[in-house]
Amino acid sequence: MQSNRPMVIKRLPEQLNQRSARSFWQEMRPILQSDRPQIVFDLSEVKRLDAAGVEMLLQCVVEVVKQDGDLKLAAVSPAAAVILEMTRSDRLFEIYESVSDARRSFSHYVPASARSLPVSAPVVAAESEDKPEQAA
Amino acid sequence: MDVRAIVLVAPRPDGAERLGDMPIALLDVLGRSVLQRVVDRMRGFAISAITVLGDVEATALRVLPQALEDDLRWVRVPGADLWWAAQQVFANYAQSGAEFVVVTRVGPYSEIDYDALLQSHLEGNSRITAVSDAGGQSLDTFVVSAARRDDADFLLQHQLRQSRVPCLPYRFTGYGNRLATAADLRQLAVDSFDGCARIVPAGEQIRPGIWAGAGARIQRGARILAPAFIGARVQIGAAAVITRGSVLEHHVRVNCGTVVEDSTLLPYTSVGAGLDVAHAVVGFRRFTSLPRRTEIEIFDSKLVGYVLPARLRALGCAVSLFARLPSKLTRGWGRNGAAPELSPVPPASSEALSKSGSLPVATGRD
């Protein structure tokens, strides 16, 4: 099942506290409110996540669900994973080992045993450092 | 037989045996610190005098229970002078008639039978006996004949790592724990619940397998499953769940709806509402996840916070009172000291209520 909707891969900042969460939310808002968005948040760089950061992630999910889209987390750092587990919000997200796994999961079902394998099909979407990127 | 002891609180310089700034030996395990338990054990074997020498920062000492200081002859010395101070204490012991001195570093926790150790030392007719675990690794505990002051000086100068004369080995096969990491501290609590370690929880057994310290407050609706330890002055909110051998040390606060599973919450830790704390050691704004072997610092008090000790809380209240007092007084003078009056609102007719759609509210008049 191939999807031709645009996919956005976004790397989250190192610190996701109240201030950075607010600016991130402002930045993401147009994307979240687009038609059926497909979003991957790369949490590999996140070193400090607090309650405001978690709340922002949950708000993103709510917005995405409203638009009939999907949001997945990828490469979650240990620090972020601990906070997500502690706040019981890990079960509200699809979490993948790597960004490529998360990307593939929009078009194929990726069983846990098959995750983190090299991507077989060429993927058009490219990862970005800071700016969200769209792929056809 | 006059036996005395020197207990050194000196974590390893490589950063092990510490949790944040705090030496693990000073942290509580089931209501009493590891150091206190080591000293209690020595007293049980009729060791007549015990001196504790510690290289502990003032910030770390702030959270220690007062009992720790009242209970012990405690000498605080900076790290550079610690071993020199130990030599002085040894010399004093020797001059005042001690026959044997037990020198131990915590650090590691071990349930040594000191009678058997001294017996072995006497039978071996040695100057120094060194205790090691079943694998032959040193447990940093020695018995030194008090007359051998030079040997003791050499041993202490080399921070218990080297001896001038060959030591008589004493292989200890009982319970021991290196207490190098947070996982070891958690393991010590689990072993105590399981009966592997002879550590008795410092509290009253309120139900089979559940111990509670003095002044613990557990709100109705909170659920505690055995085994569990609830320390002194702990507060547990409604609908919280404490399960699978969890340990809440003194002054911990667990807010409503939080689940604590297979975890240790260190003294003065506050955990926010509706959280899941599982397989972790939490304290001093640090969260150590045992399965992930990850330690993170948390600065959000909605998640993990720090309950200030009572004396600091009182100080904080006094400071905020004095900070607010001038502004309150100025406001009062501006209004000529008159308190705002509340005008009684006449009962509204049912017609008026239906029009406005809201209830009348009393308002203040300037």
Short mmCIF file of C-alpha atoms in Angstrom, two decimals:
data_model
loop_
_atom_site.label_atom_id
_atom_site.label_comp_id
_atom_site.label_asym_id
_atom_site.label_seq_id
_atom_site.Cartn_x
_atom_site.Cartn_y
_atom_site.Cartn_z
CA MET A 1 0.00 0.00 0.00
CA GLN A 2 1.75 3.11 -1.20
CA SER A 3 0.88 6.55 0.02
CA ASN A 4 1.53 9.63 -2.08
CA ARG A 5 0.71 12.13 0.63
CA PRO A 6 3.51 14.42 1.78
CA MET A 7 5.61 13.21 4.70
CA VAL A 8 7.34 15.51 7.16
CA ILE A 9 10.33 14.44 9.17
CA LYS A 10 11.25 16.77 11.95
CA ARG A 11 14.16 16.55 14.36
CA LEU A 12 13.24 17.79 17.80
CA PRO A 13 15.58 20.16 19.67
CA GLU A 14 17.95 19.04 22.41
CA GLN A 15 15.83 20.63 25.12
CA LEU A 16 12.07 20.43 24.98
CA ASN A 17 10.94 22.65 27.82
CA GLN A 18 8.11 25.15 27.99
CA ARG A 19 9.80 27.83 25.87
CA SER A 20 11.18 25.57 23.16
CA ALA A 21 7.95 23.54 23.07
CA ARG A 22 5.98 26.72 22.42
CA SER A 23 8.20 27.82 19.54
CA PHE A 24 8.23 24.30 18.14
CA TRP A 25 4.45 24.19 18.30
CA GLN A 26 4.19 27.51 16.44
CA GLU A 27 6.55 26.17 13.80
CA MET A 28 4.64 22.91 13.42
CA ARG A 29 1.14 24.31 13.48
CA PRO A 30 0.66 24.85 9.70
CA ILE A 31 1.96 21.35 9.03
CA LEU A 32 -0.25 19.80 11.69
CA GLN A 33 -3.28 21.52 10.24
CA SER A 34 -2.62 20.43 6.68
CA ASP A 35 -4.75 17.72 5.08
CA ARG A 36 -4.01 14.23 6.46
CA PRO A 37 -0.42 14.97 7.49
CA GLN A 38 2.16 12.22 7.86
CA ILE A 39 4.71 13.27 10.40
CA VAL A 40 7.77 11.64 11.95
CA PHE A 41 9.41 13.23 14.97
CA ASP A 42 13.06 12.29 15.32
CA LEU A 43 13.87 12.35 19.05
CA SER A 44 17.46 11.20 18.78
CA GLU A 45 18.86 14.56 19.89
CA VAL A 46 16.50 15.13 22.81
CA LYS A 47 18.42 15.25 26.07
CA ARG A 48 15.96 17.08 28.26
CA LEU A 49 12.21 16.64 28.05
CA ASP A 50 9.78 17.96 30.62
CA ALA A 51 6.03 17.94 31.19
CA ALA A 52 5.50 20.87 28.81
CA GLY A 53 7.36 18.98 26.08
CA VAL A 54 5.25 15.89 26.58
CA GLU A 55 2.11 18.00 26.54
CA MET A 56 3.20 19.56 23.26
CA LEU A 57 3.75 16.11 21.73
CA LEU A 58 0.27 15.06 22.85
CA GLN A 59 -1.20 18.26 21.42
CA CYS A 60 0.47 17.46 18.12
CA VAL A 61 -1.14 14.02 18.11
CA VAL A 62 -4.54 15.54 18.85
CA GLU A 63 -4.15 18.00 15.97
CA VAL A 64 -2.94 15.31 13.58
CA VAL A 65 -5.79 12.98 14.49
CA LYS A 66 -8.27 15.81 13.89
CA GLN A 67 -6.89 16.10 10.35
CA ASP A 68 -7.06 12.31 9.89
CA GLY A 69 -3.29 12.13 9.69
CA ASP A 70 -0.63 10.22 11.61
CA LEU A 71 2.34 11.09 13.83
CA LYS A 72 5.10 8.66 14.73
CA LEU A 73 8.17 8.90 16.89
CA ALA A 74 11.56 7.62 15.82
CA ALA A 75 15.02 7.10 17.32
CA VAL A 76 13.84 8.08 20.78
CA SER A 77 16.83 8.91 22.99
CA PRO A 78 17.08 7.13 26.37
CA ALA A 79 16.39 10.38 28.22
CA ALA A 80 13.20 11.01 26.25
CA ALA A 81 12.16 7.35 26.50
CA VAL A 82 12.36 7.47 30.29
CA ILE A 83 10.12 10.54 30.46
CA LEU A 84 7.62 9.14 27.95
CA GLU A 85 7.39 5.94 29.98
CA MET A 86 7.06 7.80 33.23
CA THR A 87 4.25 9.99 31.93
CA ARG A 88 2.53 6.95 30.39
CA SER A 89 2.47 8.66 27.03
CA ASP A 90 4.70 6.10 25.27
CA ARG A 91 1.66 3.94 24.63
CA LEU A 92 -0.04 6.75 22.73
CA PHE A 93 2.59 6.86 20.02
CA GLU A 94 3.93 4.45 17.46
CA ILE A 95 7.64 4.40 18.26
CA TYR A 96 10.27 3.15 15.82
CA GLU A 97 13.95 2.41 16.27
CA SER A 98 14.97 4.60 13.38
CA VAL A 99 13.59 7.30 11.13
CA SER A 100 13.73 4.97 8.13
CA ASP A 101 11.56 2.42 9.99
CA ALA A 102 9.05 5.13 10.84
CA ARG A 103 9.09 6.34 7.24
CA ARG A 104 8.48 2.83 5.87
CA SER A 105 5.67 2.26 8.34
CA PHE A 106 3.48 4.79 6.52
CA SER A 107 3.36 2.57 3.46
CA HIS A 108 4.03 -0.92 4.87
CA TYR A 109 3.35 -2.71 8.09
CA VAL A 110 6.73 -3.11 9.77
CA PRO A 111 6.73 -5.99 12.26
CA ALA A 112 8.99 -5.54 15.27
CA SER A 113 11.30 -8.32 14.09
CA ALA A 114 11.86 -6.63 10.75
CA ARG A 115 12.64 -3.18 12.07
CA SER A 116 15.96 -1.39 11.55
CA LEU A 117 16.68 -3.35 8.36
CA PRO A 118 17.95 -1.55 5.28
CA VAL A 119 15.15 0.05 3.33
CA SER A 120 14.43 -1.99 0.20
CA ALA A 121 12.45 0.54 -1.78
CA PRO A 122 13.98 3.90 -2.61
CA VAL A 123 12.58 6.58 -0.42
CA VAL A 124 12.12 10.01 -1.82
CA ALA A 125 11.80 11.88 1.47
CA ALA A 126 15.04 13.21 2.88
CA GLU A 127 15.77 13.85 6.53
CA SER A 128 16.25 17.39 7.60
CA GLU A 129 18.22 18.96 10.40
CA ASP A 130 15.86 21.70 11.44
CA LYS A 131 13.46 22.57 8.69
CA PRO A 132 10.57 20.25 7.94
CA GLU A 133 10.91 18.70 4.56
CA GLN A 134 8.18 17.43 2.35
CA ALA A 135 8.47 14.50 0.00
CA ALA A 136 6.17 13.48 -2.73
CA MET B 1 39.71 -7.43 74.52
CA ASP B 2 39.53 -3.76 73.51
CA VAL B 3 38.47 -3.51 69.88
CA ARG B 4 37.71 -0.16 68.25
CA ALA B 5 36.79 0.88 64.75
CA ILE B 6 37.42 3.57 62.17
CA VAL B 7 34.74 3.84 59.51
CA LEU B 8 35.66 5.88 56.45
CA VAL B 9 32.98 7.35 54.22
CA ALA B 10 35.09 7.78 51.13
CA PRO B 11 33.52 7.00 47.78
CA ARG B 12 35.84 5.90 45.00
CA PRO B 13 37.39 8.76 43.03
CA ASP B 14 36.12 7.36 39.71
CA GLY B 15 32.58 8.58 40.50
CA ALA B 16 31.24 5.16 41.50
CA GLU B 17 29.54 4.69 44.89
CA ARG B 18 27.78 8.04 44.45
CA LEU B 19 24.33 9.12 43.39
CA GLY B 20 24.66 12.71 42.31
CA ASP B 21 26.71 14.37 45.04
CA MET B 22 25.66 11.91 47.69
CA PRO B 23 27.75 8.86 48.67
CA ILE B 24 25.51 5.81 48.42
CA ALA B 25 26.71 4.75 51.88
CA LEU B 26 24.83 7.71 53.36
CA LEU B 27 21.55 6.85 51.66
CA ASP B 28 18.80 5.04 53.45
CA VAL B 29 17.93 1.43 52.82
CA LEU B 30 14.58 0.58 54.41
CA GLY B 31 14.66 3.52 56.77
CA ARG B 32 18.24 3.56 57.96
CA SER B 33 21.38 4.53 56.13
CA VAL B 34 23.94 1.97 55.03
CA LEU B 35 26.47 3.70 57.29
CA GLN B 36 24.18 3.43 60.31
CA ARG B 37 23.60 -0.23 59.56
CA VAL B 38 27.35 -0.90 59.37
CA VAL B 39 27.84 0.87 62.71
CA ASP B 40 24.88 -0.96 64.29
CA ARG B 41 26.41 -4.23 63.22
CA MET B 42 29.77 -3.32 64.76
CA ARG B 43 28.08 -2.36 68.03
CA GLY B 44 26.38 -5.76 68.03
CA PHE B 45 29.84 -7.33 68.16
CA ALA B 46 30.88 -5.22 71.18
CA ILE B 47 33.28 -2.94 69.37
CA SER B 48 33.72 -0.36 72.09
CA ALA B 49 34.39 2.88 70.17
CA ILE B 50 33.60 3.79 66.59
CA THR B 51 34.74 6.93 64.78
CA VAL B 52 33.25 7.84 61.43
CA LEU B 53 35.38 10.00 59.17
CA GLY B 54 33.68 11.44 56.13
CA ASP B 55 34.53 13.43 53.08
CA VAL B 56 31.00 14.64 52.53
CA GLU B 57 29.88 17.91 50.99
CA ALA B 58 27.61 20.18 52.99
CA THR B 59 24.85 19.90 50.39
CA ALA B 60 24.80 16.16 50.86
CA LEU B 61 24.68 16.46 54.63
CA ARG B 62 21.62 18.70 54.47
CA VAL B 63 19.35 15.81 53.59
CA LEU B 64 20.69 13.38 56.14
CA PRO B 65 18.40 12.49 59.00
CA GLN B 66 19.45 14.20 62.24
CA ALA B 67 19.65 10.77 63.87
CA LEU B 68 22.67 9.97 61.74
CA GLU B 69 24.70 12.73 63.34
CA ASP B 70 23.34 12.27 66.86
CA ASP B 71 24.03 8.57 66.76
CA LEU B 72 27.66 8.61 65.75
CA ARG B 73 30.98 10.18 66.60
CA TRP B 74 31.22 11.90 63.26
CA VAL B 75 34.28 13.79 62.07
CA ARG B 76 33.90 15.73 58.83
CA VAL B 77 37.18 16.24 57.03
CA PRO B 78 37.93 17.35 53.49
CA GLY B 79 39.02 14.66 51.07
CA ALA B 80 42.71 15.57 51.09
CA ASP B 81 42.94 15.27 54.88
CA LEU B 82 40.73 12.23 55.32
CA TRP B 83 43.45 9.59 55.41
CA TRP B 84 45.71 11.74 57.55
CA ALA B 85 42.82 12.23 60.03
CA ALA B 86 42.33 8.45 60.08
CA GLN B 87 46.00 8.04 61.07
CA GLN B 88 45.47 10.48 63.95
CA VAL B 89 42.42 8.58 65.17
CA PHE B 90 44.37 5.32 64.98
CA ALA B 91 47.20 6.85 67.01
CA ASN B 92 44.73 8.07 69.64
CA TYR B 93 43.15 4.64 69.88
CA ALA B 94 46.56 2.98 70.29
CA GLN B 95 47.58 5.44 73.01
CA SER B 96 44.34 4.99 74.92
CA GLY B 97 44.74 1.23 75.22
CA ALA B 98 43.03 -0.33 72.21
CA GLU B 99 44.34 -3.77 71.25
CA PHE B 100 42.84 -4.07 67.77
CA VAL B 101 41.40 -1.57 65.35
CA VAL B 102 38.97 -2.46 62.59
CA VAL B 103 39.43 -0.11 59.65
CA THR B 104 36.64 -0.19 57.09
CA ARG B 105 35.54 1.89 54.15
CA VAL B 106 31.88 2.25 53.15
CA GLY B 107 31.53 1.95 50.10
CA PRO B 108 30.77 -1.68 50.03
CA TYR B 109 28.23 -3.19 52.43
CA SER B 110 29.06 -6.58 53.91
CA GLU B 111 27.61 -8.49 56.83
CA ILE B 112 30.91 -9.49 58.37
CA ASP B 113 31.03 -11.60 61.52
CA TYR B 114 33.57 -9.49 63.44
CA ASP B 115 34.04 -12.18 66.12
CA ALA B 116 35.13 -14.69 63.49
CA LEU B 117 37.32 -12.05 61.83
CA LEU B 118 39.11 -11.21 65.09
CA GLN B 119 39.48 -14.89 65.90
CA SER B 120 41.13 -15.42 62.53
CA HIS B 121 43.41 -12.42 63.12
CA LEU B 122 44.49 -13.78 66.52
CA GLU B 123 45.03 -17.33 65.28
CA GLY B 124 47.01 -16.11 62.29
CA ASN B 125 49.20 -14.05 64.61
CA SER B 126 49.35 -11.41 61.91
CA ARG B 127 49.77 -7.64 61.98
CA ILE B 128 47.04 -6.95 59.45
CA THR B 129 44.15 -9.09 58.28
CA ALA B 130 42.46 -8.12 55.02
CA VAL B 131 38.87 -9.13 54.25
CA SER B 132 38.02 -10.16 50.71
CA ASP B 133 34.89 -11.56 49.09
CA ALA B 134 34.43 -15.06 47.69
CA GLY B 135 36.03 -13.92 44.42
CA GLY B 136 39.13 -12.64 46.21
CA GLN B 137 38.32 -8.93 45.74
CA SER B 138 39.04 -6.67 48.68
CA LEU B 139 36.07 -5.46 50.71
CA ASP B 140 38.16 -2.59 52.09
CA THR B 141 37.94 -3.91 55.64
CA PHE B 142 41.04 -4.63 57.74
CA VAL B 143 41.90 -5.61 61.28
CA VAL B 144 45.12 -4.00 62.45
CA SER B 145 46.91 -4.74 65.71
CA ALA B 146 47.01 -1.41 67.54
CA ALA B 147 50.68 -1.83 68.42
CA ARG B 148 51.56 -1.80 64.70
CA ARG B 149 51.11 1.89 64.15
CA ASP B 150 53.61 2.16 61.31
CA ASP B 151 51.83 -0.56 59.38
CA ALA B 152 48.52 1.20 59.93
CA ASP B 153 49.99 4.52 58.78
CA PHE B 154 51.30 2.94 55.59
CA LEU B 155 47.95 1.26 54.90
CA LEU B 156 46.01 4.51 55.44
CA GLN B 157 48.50 6.62 53.48
CA HIS B 158 47.89 4.30 50.53
CA GLN B 159 44.11 4.54 50.97
CA LEU B 160 43.74 0.85 51.91
CA ARG B 161 45.18 -0.27 48.55
CA GLN B 162 48.65 -1.27 49.65
CA SER B 163 50.18 -2.75 52.76
CA ARG B 164 53.77 -2.61 54.03
CA VAL B 165 53.64 -6.19 55.25
CA PRO B 166 51.81 -9.19 53.79
CA CYS B 167 48.21 -9.25 55.03
CA LEU B 168 46.54 -12.36 56.34
CA PRO B 169 43.64 -13.01 53.97
CA TYR B 170 40.19 -13.55 55.43
CA ARG B 171 37.74 -14.90 52.89
CA PHE B 172 34.23 -13.67 53.66
CA THR B 173 31.43 -15.75 52.17
CA GLY B 174 28.36 -14.05 53.66
CA TYR B 175 26.16 -11.38 52.14
CA GLY B 176 27.94 -8.47 50.51
CA ASN B 177 27.01 -5.72 48.09
CA ARG B 178 29.52 -3.39 46.40
CA LEU B 179 27.03 -0.49 46.33
CA ALA B 180 28.80 0.95 43.33
CA THR B 181 25.68 2.02 41.44
CA ALA B 182 22.01 2.84 41.96
CA ALA B 183 21.17 -0.67 40.76
CA ASP B 184 23.22 -2.09 43.67
CA LEU B 185 21.29 0.09 46.13
CA ARG B 186 18.02 -1.18 44.71
CA GLN B 187 19.33 -4.76 44.85
CA LEU B 188 20.17 -4.33 48.54
CA ALA B 189 16.56 -3.37 49.27
CA VAL B 190 15.24 -6.32 47.25
CA ASP B 191 17.66 -8.70 49.00
CA SER B 192 16.48 -7.37 52.35
CA PHE B 193 12.85 -8.07 51.48
CA ASP B 194 13.84 -11.53 50.27
CA GLY B 195 15.75 -12.25 53.46
CA CYS B 196 19.13 -12.63 51.72
CA ALA B 197 20.48 -9.59 53.57
CA ARG B 198 19.91 -9.24 57.28
CA ILE B 199 18.50 -5.75 57.03
CA VAL B 200 15.39 -5.15 59.08
CA PRO B 201 13.07 -2.37 57.89
CA ALA B 202 13.03 0.55 60.35
CA GLY B 203 9.31 0.81 60.90
CA GLU B 204 6.21 -0.87 62.14
CA GLN B 205 4.79 -3.75 60.15
CA ILE B 206 1.29 -2.43 59.51
CA ARG B 207 0.29 -5.41 57.36
CA PRO B 208 2.18 -8.57 56.47
CA GLY B 209 5.11 -7.44 54.34
CA ILE B 210 4.32 -3.73 54.60
CA TRP B 211 6.38 -1.54 56.92
CA ALA B 212 5.63 2.09 57.70
CA GLY B 213 7.71 4.65 59.57
CA ALA B 214 6.49 7.25 62.05
CA GLY B 215 4.16 9.91 60.69
CA ALA B 216 3.59 8.27 57.30
CA ARG B 217 0.33 9.47 55.76
CA ILE B 218 -1.42 7.22 53.29
CA GLN B 219 -4.60 8.63 51.81
CA ARG B 220 -7.69 6.52 51.45
CA GLY B 221 -7.81 4.86 48.07
CA ALA B 222 -4.05 4.41 47.82
CA ARG B 223 -3.05 0.79 47.36
CA ILE B 224 0.10 -0.76 48.74
CA LEU B 225 1.09 -4.28 47.83
CA ALA B 226 3.58 -6.32 49.90
CA PRO B 227 6.48 -6.23 50.16
CA ALA B 228 6.82 -2.48 50.53
CA PHE B 229 8.49 0.02 52.81
CA ILE B 230 6.95 3.41 53.55
CA GLY B 231 9.41 5.62 55.41
CA ALA B 232 8.83 8.21 58.11
CA ARG B 233 6.66 11.22 57.15
CA VAL B 234 5.97 9.88 53.67
CA GLN B 235 2.81 11.18 52.02
CA ILE B 236 0.98 8.99 49.53
CA GLY B 237 -1.89 10.54 47.58
CA ALA B 238 -5.22 9.01 46.68
CA ALA B 239 -5.31 6.28 44.03
CA ALA B 240 -1.53 5.89 44.10
CA VAL B 241 -0.22 2.34 43.82
CA ILE B 242 2.98 1.15 45.49
CA THR B 243 3.91 -2.32 44.33
CA ARG B 244 6.57 -5.00 43.70
CA GLY B 245 8.97 -4.35 46.53
CA SER B 246 9.01 -0.58 46.24
CA VAL B 247 10.77 1.48 48.86
CA LEU B 248 9.74 5.04 49.77
CA GLU B 249 12.33 6.55 52.07
CA HIS B 250 11.62 9.33 54.57
CA HIS B 251 9.77 12.51 53.53
CA VAL B 252 8.89 11.17 50.08
CA ARG B 253 5.72 12.49 48.45
CA VAL B 254 3.84 10.43 45.90
CA ASN B 255 1.01 12.38 44.33
CA CYS B 256 -2.42 11.10 43.31
CA GLY B 257 -2.69 8.29 40.81
CA THR B 258 1.02 7.62 40.46
CA VAL B 259 2.17 4.01 40.23
CA VAL B 260 5.50 3.12 41.85
CA GLU B 261 6.62 -0.32 40.78
CA ASP B 262 9.85 -2.10 41.73
CA SER B 263 11.49 1.22 42.55
CA THR B 264 13.27 3.09 45.30
CA LEU B 265 12.41 6.72 45.99
CA LEU B 266 15.21 8.37 47.93
CA PRO B 267 14.64 10.78 50.84
CA TYR B 268 12.84 14.07 50.14
CA THR B 269 11.76 13.04 46.64
CA SER B 270 8.47 14.31 45.30
CA VAL B 271 6.84 12.48 42.39
CA GLY B 272 4.10 14.23 40.41
CA ALA B 273 0.55 13.06 39.83
CA GLY B 274 -0.49 10.36 37.38
CA LEU B 275 2.99 9.08 36.60
CA ASP B 276 4.46 5.63 36.16
CA VAL B 277 7.71 5.07 38.04
CA ALA B 278 8.89 1.55 37.27
CA HIS B 279 12.23 -0.23 37.82
CA ALA B 280 13.99 2.93 38.87
CA VAL B 281 15.87 4.71 41.61
CA VAL B 282 14.65 8.28 41.92
CA GLY B 283 16.05 11.04 44.06
CA PHE B 284 17.88 14.36 44.18
CA ARG B 285 16.23 15.28 40.85
CA ARG B 286 17.78 12.24 39.21
CA PHE B 287 15.95 9.37 37.63
CA THR B 288 17.92 6.18 37.13
CA SER B 289 16.18 3.70 34.89
CA LEU B 290 17.55 0.26 35.80
CA PRO B 291 16.55 -1.68 32.64
CA ARG B 292 17.88 1.10 30.41
CA ARG B 293 20.94 1.77 32.60
CA THR B 294 20.28 5.45 32.06
CA GLU B 295 20.49 8.27 34.55
CA ILE B 296 18.80 11.54 33.66
CA GLU B 297 18.40 14.81 35.51
CA ILE B 298 14.88 16.16 35.76
CA PHE B 299 14.27 19.83 36.46
CA ASP B 300 10.48 19.76 36.16
CA SER B 301 8.82 19.48 39.55
CA LYS B 302 5.62 18.29 37.89
CA LEU B 303 7.53 15.09 37.23
CA VAL B 304 10.19 14.71 39.92
CA GLY B 305 10.87 17.34 42.54
CA TYR B 306 12.59 17.80 45.82
CA VAL B 307 10.80 18.28 49.14
CA LEU B 308 12.81 20.80 51.14
CA PRO B 309 13.77 19.73 54.65
CA ALA B 310 11.58 21.33 57.34
CA ARG B 311 14.22 23.85 58.47
CA LEU B 312 14.72 25.11 54.90
CA ARG B 313 10.96 25.22 54.30
CA ALA B 314 10.56 27.38 57.41
CA LEU B 315 13.37 29.65 56.23
CA GLY B 316 11.74 29.96 52.80
CA CYS B 317 8.39 30.87 54.39
CA ALA B 318 10.04 33.54 56.54
CA VAL B 319 11.84 35.04 53.52
CA SER B 320 8.66 35.17 51.41
CA LEU B 321 6.75 36.72 54.32
CA PHE B 322 9.31 39.50 54.72
CA ALA B 323 9.37 40.01 50.96
CA ARG B 324 5.61 40.46 50.80
CA LEU B 325 5.13 42.42 53.99
CA PRO B 326 6.21 45.89 52.69
CA SER B 327 3.92 45.70 49.63
CA LYS B 328 0.98 44.58 51.79
CA LEU B 329 1.57 47.43 54.22
CA THR B 330 1.82 49.99 51.40
CA ARG B 331 -1.46 48.80 49.92
CA GLY B 332 -3.12 48.99 53.32
CA TRP B 333 -1.94 52.62 53.87
CA GLY B 334 -3.15 53.60 50.39
CA ARG B 335 -6.65 52.63 51.42
CA ASN B 336 -6.36 54.30 54.82
CA GLY B 337 -6.28 50.91 56.40
CA ALA B 338 -9.92 50.23 55.52
CA ALA B 339 -10.73 46.71 54.52
CA PRO B 340 -12.86 46.35 51.40
CA GLU B 341 -16.50 45.94 52.20
CA LEU B 342 -18.74 43.39 50.63
CA SER B 343 -22.17 44.61 49.67
CA PRO B 344 -24.94 42.13 50.15
CA VAL B 345 -26.67 41.50 46.87
CA PRO B 346 -30.44 41.20 47.13
CA PRO B 347 -31.77 37.79 46.25
CA ALA B 348 -32.43 37.74 42.53
CA SER B 349 -35.85 36.90 41.29
CA SER B 350 -36.26 33.77 39.24
CA GLU B 351 -37.09 36.00 36.29
CA ALA B 352 -33.82 37.91 36.51
CA LEU B 353 -31.89 34.67 36.85
CA SER B 354 -33.47 33.18 33.80
CA LYS B 355 -32.61 36.35 31.84
CA SER B 356 -29.01 36.62 32.88
CA GLY B 357 -28.40 32.86 32.94
CA SER B 358 -25.98 33.17 35.85
CA LEU B 359 -26.04 33.39 39.62
CA PRO B 360 -25.42 36.74 41.38
CA VAL B 361 -21.95 37.16 42.90
CA ALA B 362 -21.05 39.41 45.83
CA THR B 363 -18.61 42.12 44.72
CA GLY B 364 -16.14 44.21 46.69
CA ARG B 365 -16.66 48.00 46.87
CA ASP B 366 -13.61 50.33 46.81
#
